[in-house]
PDB file of N, CA and C in Angstrom:
ATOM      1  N   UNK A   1       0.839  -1.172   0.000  1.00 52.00           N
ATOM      2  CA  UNK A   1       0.000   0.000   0.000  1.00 52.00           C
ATOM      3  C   UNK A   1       0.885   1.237   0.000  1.00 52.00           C
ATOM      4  N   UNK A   2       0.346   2.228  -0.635  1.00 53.00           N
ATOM      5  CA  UNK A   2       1.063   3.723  -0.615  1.00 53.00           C
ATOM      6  C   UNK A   2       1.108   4.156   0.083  1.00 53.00           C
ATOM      7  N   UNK A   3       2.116   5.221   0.721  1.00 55.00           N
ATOM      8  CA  UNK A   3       1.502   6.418   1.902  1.00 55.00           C
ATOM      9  C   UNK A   3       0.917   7.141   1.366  1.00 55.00           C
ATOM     10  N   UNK A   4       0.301   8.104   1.495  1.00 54.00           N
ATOM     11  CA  UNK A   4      -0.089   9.433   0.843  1.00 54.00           C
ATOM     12  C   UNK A   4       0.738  10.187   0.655  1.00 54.00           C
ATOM     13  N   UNK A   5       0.530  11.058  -0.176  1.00 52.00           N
ATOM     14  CA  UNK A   5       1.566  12.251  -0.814  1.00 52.00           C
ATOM     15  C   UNK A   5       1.336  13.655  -0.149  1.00 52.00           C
ATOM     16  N   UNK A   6       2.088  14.469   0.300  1.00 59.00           N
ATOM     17  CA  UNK A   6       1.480  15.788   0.711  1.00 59.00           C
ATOM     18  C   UNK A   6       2.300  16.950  -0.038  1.00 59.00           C
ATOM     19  N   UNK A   7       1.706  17.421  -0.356  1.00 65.00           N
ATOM     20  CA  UNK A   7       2.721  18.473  -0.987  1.00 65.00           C
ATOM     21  C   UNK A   7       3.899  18.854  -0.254  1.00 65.00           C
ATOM     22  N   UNK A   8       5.307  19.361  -0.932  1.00 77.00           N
ATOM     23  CA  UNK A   8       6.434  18.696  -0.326  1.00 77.00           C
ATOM     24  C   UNK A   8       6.987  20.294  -0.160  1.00 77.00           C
ATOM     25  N   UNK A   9       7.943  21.123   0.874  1.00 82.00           N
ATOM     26  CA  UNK A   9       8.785  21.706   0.812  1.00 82.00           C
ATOM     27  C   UNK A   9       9.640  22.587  -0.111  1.00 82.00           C
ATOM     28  N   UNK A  10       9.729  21.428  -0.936  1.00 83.00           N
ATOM     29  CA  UNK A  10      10.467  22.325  -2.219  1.00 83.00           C
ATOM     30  C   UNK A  10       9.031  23.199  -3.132  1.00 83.00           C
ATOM     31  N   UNK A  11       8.017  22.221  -3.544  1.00 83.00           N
ATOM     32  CA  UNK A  11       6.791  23.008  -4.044  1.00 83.00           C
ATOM     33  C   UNK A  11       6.326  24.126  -3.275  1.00 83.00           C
ATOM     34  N   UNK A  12       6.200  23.758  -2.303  1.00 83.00           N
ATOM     35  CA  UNK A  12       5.606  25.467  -1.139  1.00 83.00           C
ATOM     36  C   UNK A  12       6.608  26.142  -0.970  1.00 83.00           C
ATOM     37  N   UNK A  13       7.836  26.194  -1.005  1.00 87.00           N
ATOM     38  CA  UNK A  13       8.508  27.168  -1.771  1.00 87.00           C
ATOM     39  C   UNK A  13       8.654  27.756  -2.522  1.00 87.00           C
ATOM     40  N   UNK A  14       8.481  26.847  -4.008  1.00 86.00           N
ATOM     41  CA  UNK A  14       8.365  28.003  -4.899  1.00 86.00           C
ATOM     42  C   UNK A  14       7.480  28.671  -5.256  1.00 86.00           C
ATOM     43  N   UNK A  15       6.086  27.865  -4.490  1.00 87.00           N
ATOM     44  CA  UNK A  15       4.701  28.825  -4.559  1.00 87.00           C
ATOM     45  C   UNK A  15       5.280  30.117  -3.984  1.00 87.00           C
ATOM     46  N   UNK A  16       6.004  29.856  -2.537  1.00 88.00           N
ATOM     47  CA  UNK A  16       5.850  31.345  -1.934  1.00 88.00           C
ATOM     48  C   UNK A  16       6.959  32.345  -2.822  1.00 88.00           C
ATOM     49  N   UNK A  17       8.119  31.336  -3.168  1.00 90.00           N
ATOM     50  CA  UNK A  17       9.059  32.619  -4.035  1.00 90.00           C
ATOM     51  C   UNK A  17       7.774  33.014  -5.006  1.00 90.00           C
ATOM     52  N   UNK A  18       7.014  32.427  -6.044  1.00 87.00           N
ATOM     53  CA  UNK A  18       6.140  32.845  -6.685  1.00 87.00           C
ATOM     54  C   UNK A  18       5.314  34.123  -6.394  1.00 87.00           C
ATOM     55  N   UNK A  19       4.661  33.905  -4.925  1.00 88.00           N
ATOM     56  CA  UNK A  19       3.424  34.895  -4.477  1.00 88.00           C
ATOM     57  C   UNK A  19       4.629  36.379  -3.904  1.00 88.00           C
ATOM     58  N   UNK A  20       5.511  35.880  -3.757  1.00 90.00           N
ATOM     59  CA  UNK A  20       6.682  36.836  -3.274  1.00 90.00           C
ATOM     60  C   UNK A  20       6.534  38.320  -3.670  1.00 90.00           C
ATOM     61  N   UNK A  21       5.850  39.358  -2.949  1.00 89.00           N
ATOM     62  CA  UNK A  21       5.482  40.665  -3.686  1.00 89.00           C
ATOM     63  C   UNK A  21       4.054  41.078  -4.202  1.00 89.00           C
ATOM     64  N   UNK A  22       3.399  39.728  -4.324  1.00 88.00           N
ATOM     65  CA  UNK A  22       2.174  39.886  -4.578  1.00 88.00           C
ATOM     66  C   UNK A  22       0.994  40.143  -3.737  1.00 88.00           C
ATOM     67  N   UNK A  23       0.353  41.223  -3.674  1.00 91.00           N
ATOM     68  CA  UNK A  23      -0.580  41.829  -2.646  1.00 91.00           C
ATOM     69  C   UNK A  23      -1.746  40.729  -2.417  1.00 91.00           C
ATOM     70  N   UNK A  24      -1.969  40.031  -1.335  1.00 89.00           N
ATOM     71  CA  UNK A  24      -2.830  39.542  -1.566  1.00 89.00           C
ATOM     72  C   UNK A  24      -3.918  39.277  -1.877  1.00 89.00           C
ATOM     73  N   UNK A  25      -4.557  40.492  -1.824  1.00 91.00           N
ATOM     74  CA  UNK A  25      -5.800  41.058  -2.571  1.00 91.00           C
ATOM     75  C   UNK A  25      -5.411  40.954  -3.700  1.00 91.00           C
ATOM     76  N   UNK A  26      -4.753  41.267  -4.288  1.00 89.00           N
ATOM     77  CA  UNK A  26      -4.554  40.947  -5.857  1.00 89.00           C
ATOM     78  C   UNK A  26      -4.528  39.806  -6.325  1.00 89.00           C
ATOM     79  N   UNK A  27      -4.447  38.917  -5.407  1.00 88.00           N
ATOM     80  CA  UNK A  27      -4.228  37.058  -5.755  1.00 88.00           C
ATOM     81  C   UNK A  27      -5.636  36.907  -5.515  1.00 88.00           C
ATOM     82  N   UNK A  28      -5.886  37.078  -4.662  1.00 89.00           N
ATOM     83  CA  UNK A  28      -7.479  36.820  -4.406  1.00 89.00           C
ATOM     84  C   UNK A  28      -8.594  37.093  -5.794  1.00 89.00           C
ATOM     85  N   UNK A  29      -8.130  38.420  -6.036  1.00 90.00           N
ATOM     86  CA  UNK A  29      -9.347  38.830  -6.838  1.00 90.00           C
ATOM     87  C   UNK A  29      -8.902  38.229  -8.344  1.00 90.00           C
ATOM     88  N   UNK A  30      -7.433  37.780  -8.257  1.00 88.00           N
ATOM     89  CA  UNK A  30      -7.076  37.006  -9.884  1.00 88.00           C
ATOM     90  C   UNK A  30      -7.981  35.383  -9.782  1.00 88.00           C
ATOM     91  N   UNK A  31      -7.763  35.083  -8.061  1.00 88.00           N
ATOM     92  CA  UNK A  31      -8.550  33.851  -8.380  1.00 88.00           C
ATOM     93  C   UNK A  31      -9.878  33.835  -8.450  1.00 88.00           C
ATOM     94  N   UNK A  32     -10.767  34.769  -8.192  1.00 90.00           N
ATOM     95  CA  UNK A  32     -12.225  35.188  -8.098  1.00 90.00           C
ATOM     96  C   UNK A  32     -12.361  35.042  -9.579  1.00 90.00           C
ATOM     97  N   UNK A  33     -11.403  36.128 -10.582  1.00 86.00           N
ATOM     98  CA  UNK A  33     -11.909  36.287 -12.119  1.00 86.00           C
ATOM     99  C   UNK A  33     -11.288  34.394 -12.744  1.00 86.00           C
ATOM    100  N   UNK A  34     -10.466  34.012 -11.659  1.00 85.00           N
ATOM    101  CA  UNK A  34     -10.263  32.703 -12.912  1.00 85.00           C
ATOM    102  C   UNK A  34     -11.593  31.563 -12.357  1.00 85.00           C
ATOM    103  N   UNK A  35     -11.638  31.686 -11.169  1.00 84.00           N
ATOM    104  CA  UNK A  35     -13.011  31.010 -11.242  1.00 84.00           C
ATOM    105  C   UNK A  35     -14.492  31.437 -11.831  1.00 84.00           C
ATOM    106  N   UNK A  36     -14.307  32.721 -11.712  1.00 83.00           N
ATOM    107  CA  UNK A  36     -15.437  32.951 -13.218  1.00 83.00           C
ATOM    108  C   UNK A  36     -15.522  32.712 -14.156  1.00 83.00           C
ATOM    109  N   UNK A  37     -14.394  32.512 -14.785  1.00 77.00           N
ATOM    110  CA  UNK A  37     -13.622  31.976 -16.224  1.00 77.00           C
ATOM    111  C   UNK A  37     -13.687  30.486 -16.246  1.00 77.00           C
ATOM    112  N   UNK A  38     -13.742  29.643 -15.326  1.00 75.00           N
ATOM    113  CA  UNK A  38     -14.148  28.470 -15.251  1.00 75.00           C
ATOM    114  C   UNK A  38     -15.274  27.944 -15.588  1.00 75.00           C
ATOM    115  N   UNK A  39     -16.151  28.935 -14.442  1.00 77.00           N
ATOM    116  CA  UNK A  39     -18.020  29.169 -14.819  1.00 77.00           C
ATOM    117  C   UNK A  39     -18.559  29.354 -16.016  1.00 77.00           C
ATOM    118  N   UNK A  40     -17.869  30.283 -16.906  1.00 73.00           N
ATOM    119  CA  UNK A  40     -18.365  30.264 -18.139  1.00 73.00           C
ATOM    120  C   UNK A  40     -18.831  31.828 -18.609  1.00 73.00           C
ATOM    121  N   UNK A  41     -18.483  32.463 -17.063  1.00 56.00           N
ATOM    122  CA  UNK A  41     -18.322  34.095 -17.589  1.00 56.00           C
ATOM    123  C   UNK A  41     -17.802  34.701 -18.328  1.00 56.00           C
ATOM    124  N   UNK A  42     -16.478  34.209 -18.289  1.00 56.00           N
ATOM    125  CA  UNK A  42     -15.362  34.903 -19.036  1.00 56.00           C
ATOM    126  C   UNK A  42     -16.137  34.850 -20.683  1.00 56.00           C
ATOM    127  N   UNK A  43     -15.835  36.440 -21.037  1.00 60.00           N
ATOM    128  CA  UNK A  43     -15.674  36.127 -22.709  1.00 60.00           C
ATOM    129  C   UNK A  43     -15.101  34.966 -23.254  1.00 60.00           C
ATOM    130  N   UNK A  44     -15.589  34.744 -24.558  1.00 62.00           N
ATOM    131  CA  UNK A  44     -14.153  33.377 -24.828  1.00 62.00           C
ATOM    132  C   UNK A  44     -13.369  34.058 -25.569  1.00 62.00           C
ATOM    133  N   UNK A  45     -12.151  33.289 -26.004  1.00 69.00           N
ATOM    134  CA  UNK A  45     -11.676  34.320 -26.491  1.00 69.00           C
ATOM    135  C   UNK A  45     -10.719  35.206 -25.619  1.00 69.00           C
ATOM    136  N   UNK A  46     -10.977  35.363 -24.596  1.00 70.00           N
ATOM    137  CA  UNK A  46     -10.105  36.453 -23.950  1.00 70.00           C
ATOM    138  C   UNK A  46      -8.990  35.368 -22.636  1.00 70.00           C
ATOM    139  N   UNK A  47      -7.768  36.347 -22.835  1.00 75.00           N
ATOM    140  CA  UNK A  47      -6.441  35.516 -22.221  1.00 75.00           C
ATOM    141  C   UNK A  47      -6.808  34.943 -20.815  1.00 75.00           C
ATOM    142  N   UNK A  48      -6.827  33.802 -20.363  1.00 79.00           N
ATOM    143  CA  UNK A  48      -7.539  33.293 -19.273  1.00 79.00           C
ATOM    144  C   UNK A  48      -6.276  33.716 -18.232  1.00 79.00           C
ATOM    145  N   UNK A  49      -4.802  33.452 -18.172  1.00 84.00           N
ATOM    146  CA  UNK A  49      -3.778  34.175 -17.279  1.00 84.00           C
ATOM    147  C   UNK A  49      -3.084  35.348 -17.990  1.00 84.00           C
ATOM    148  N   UNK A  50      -3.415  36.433 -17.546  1.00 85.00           N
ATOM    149  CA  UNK A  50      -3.098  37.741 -18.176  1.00 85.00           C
ATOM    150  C   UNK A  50      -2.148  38.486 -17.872  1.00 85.00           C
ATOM    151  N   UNK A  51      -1.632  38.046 -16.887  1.00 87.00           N
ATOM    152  CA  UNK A  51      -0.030  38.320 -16.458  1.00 87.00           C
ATOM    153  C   UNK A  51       0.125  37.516 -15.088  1.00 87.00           C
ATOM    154  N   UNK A  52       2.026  38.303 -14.719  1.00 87.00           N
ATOM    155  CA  UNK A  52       1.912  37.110 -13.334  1.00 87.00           C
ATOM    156  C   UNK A  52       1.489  36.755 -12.287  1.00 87.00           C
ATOM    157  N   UNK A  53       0.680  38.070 -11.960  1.00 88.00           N
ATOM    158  CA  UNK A  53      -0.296  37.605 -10.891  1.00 88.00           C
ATOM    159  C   UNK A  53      -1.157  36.647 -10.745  1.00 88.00           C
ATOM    160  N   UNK A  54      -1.818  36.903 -12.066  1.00 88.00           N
ATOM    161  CA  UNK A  54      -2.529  35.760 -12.755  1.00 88.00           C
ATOM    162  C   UNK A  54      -2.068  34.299 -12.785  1.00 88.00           C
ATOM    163  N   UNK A  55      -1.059  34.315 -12.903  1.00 88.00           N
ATOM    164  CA  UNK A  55      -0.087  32.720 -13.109  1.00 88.00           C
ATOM    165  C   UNK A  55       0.361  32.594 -11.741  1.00 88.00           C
ATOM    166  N   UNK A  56       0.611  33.251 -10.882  1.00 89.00           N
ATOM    167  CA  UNK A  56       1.276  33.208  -9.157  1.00 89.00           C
ATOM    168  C   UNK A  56      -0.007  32.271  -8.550  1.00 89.00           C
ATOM    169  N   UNK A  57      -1.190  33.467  -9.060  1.00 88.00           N
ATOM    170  CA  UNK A  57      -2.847  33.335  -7.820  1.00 88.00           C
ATOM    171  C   UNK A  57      -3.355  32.027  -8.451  1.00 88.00           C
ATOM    172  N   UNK A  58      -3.417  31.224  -9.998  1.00 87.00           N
ATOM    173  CA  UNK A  58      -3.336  30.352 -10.125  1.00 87.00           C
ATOM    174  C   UNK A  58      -2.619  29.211 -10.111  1.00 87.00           C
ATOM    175  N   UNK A  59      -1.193  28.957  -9.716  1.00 88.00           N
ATOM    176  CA  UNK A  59      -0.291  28.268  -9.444  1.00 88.00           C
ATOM    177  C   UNK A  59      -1.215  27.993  -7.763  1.00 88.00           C
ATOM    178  N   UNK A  60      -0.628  28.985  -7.004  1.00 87.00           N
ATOM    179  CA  UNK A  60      -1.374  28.563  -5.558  1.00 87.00           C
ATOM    180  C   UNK A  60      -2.722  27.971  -5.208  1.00 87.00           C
ATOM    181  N   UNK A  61      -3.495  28.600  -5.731  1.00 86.00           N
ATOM    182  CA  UNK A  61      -5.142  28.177  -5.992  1.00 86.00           C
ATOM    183  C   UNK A  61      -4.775  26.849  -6.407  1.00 86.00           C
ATOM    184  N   UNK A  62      -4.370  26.714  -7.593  1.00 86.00           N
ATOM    185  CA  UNK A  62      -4.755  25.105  -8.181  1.00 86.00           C
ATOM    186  C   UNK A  62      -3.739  23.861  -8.074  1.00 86.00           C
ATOM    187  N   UNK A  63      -2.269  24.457  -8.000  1.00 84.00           N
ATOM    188  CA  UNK A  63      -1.322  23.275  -7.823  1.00 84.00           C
ATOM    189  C   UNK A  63      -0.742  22.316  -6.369  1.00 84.00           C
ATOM    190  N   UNK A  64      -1.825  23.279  -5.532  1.00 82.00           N
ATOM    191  CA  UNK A  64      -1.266  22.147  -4.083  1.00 82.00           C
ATOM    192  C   UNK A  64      -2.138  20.999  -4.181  1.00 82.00           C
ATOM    193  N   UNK A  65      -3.551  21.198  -4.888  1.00 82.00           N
ATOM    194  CA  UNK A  65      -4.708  20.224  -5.052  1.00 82.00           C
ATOM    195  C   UNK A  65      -4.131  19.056  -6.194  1.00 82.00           C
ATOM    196  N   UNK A  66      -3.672  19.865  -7.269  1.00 84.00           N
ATOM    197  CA  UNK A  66      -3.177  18.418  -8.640  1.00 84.00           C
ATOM    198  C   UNK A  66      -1.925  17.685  -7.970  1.00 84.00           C
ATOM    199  N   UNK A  67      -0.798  18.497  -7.242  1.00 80.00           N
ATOM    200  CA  UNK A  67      -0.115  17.579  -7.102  1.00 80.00           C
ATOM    201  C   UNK A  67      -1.179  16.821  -5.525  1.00 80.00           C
ATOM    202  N   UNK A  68      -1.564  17.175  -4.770  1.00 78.00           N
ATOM    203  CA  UNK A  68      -2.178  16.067  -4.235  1.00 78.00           C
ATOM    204  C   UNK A  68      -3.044  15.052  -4.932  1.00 78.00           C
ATOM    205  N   UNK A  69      -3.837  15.080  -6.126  1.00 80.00           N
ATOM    206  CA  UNK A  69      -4.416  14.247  -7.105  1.00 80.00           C
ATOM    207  C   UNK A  69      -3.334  13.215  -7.565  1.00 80.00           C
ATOM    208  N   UNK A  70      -2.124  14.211  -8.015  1.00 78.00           N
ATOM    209  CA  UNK A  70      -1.497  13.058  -8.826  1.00 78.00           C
ATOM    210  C   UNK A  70      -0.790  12.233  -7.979  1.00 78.00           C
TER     211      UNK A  70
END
């Protein structure tokens, strides 16, 4: 049987070098518009990560969950 996996040290690191500078309100409200963009709000058509905040607030939001999936 496996142990479980938990996200590891080196990954929550580079999330935080990632979020490093980034206001958190600004991560917040990038992940508010990408979960709208999920929903089906978003125009189509329009850049779903629009700069790096965008790629920081979605890295954190979504990659502690996939690598726990995978």
């Amino acid at each position: 049987m496996f142990a479980p996996l938990h996200i590891d040290d080196e990954l929550r690191g580079a999330l935080a070098r990632l979020l490093d500078g980034l206001p958190p309100r600004q991560a917040a409200a990038a992940v508010e518009r990408l979960i709208s963009g999920y929903r089906g709000s978003a125009a189509a058509g329009a850049p779903v990560l629009r700069d790096r905040g965008d790629v920081a607030a979605y890295a954190a939001y979504r990659m502690p969950a996939t690598f726990e999936a995978v």
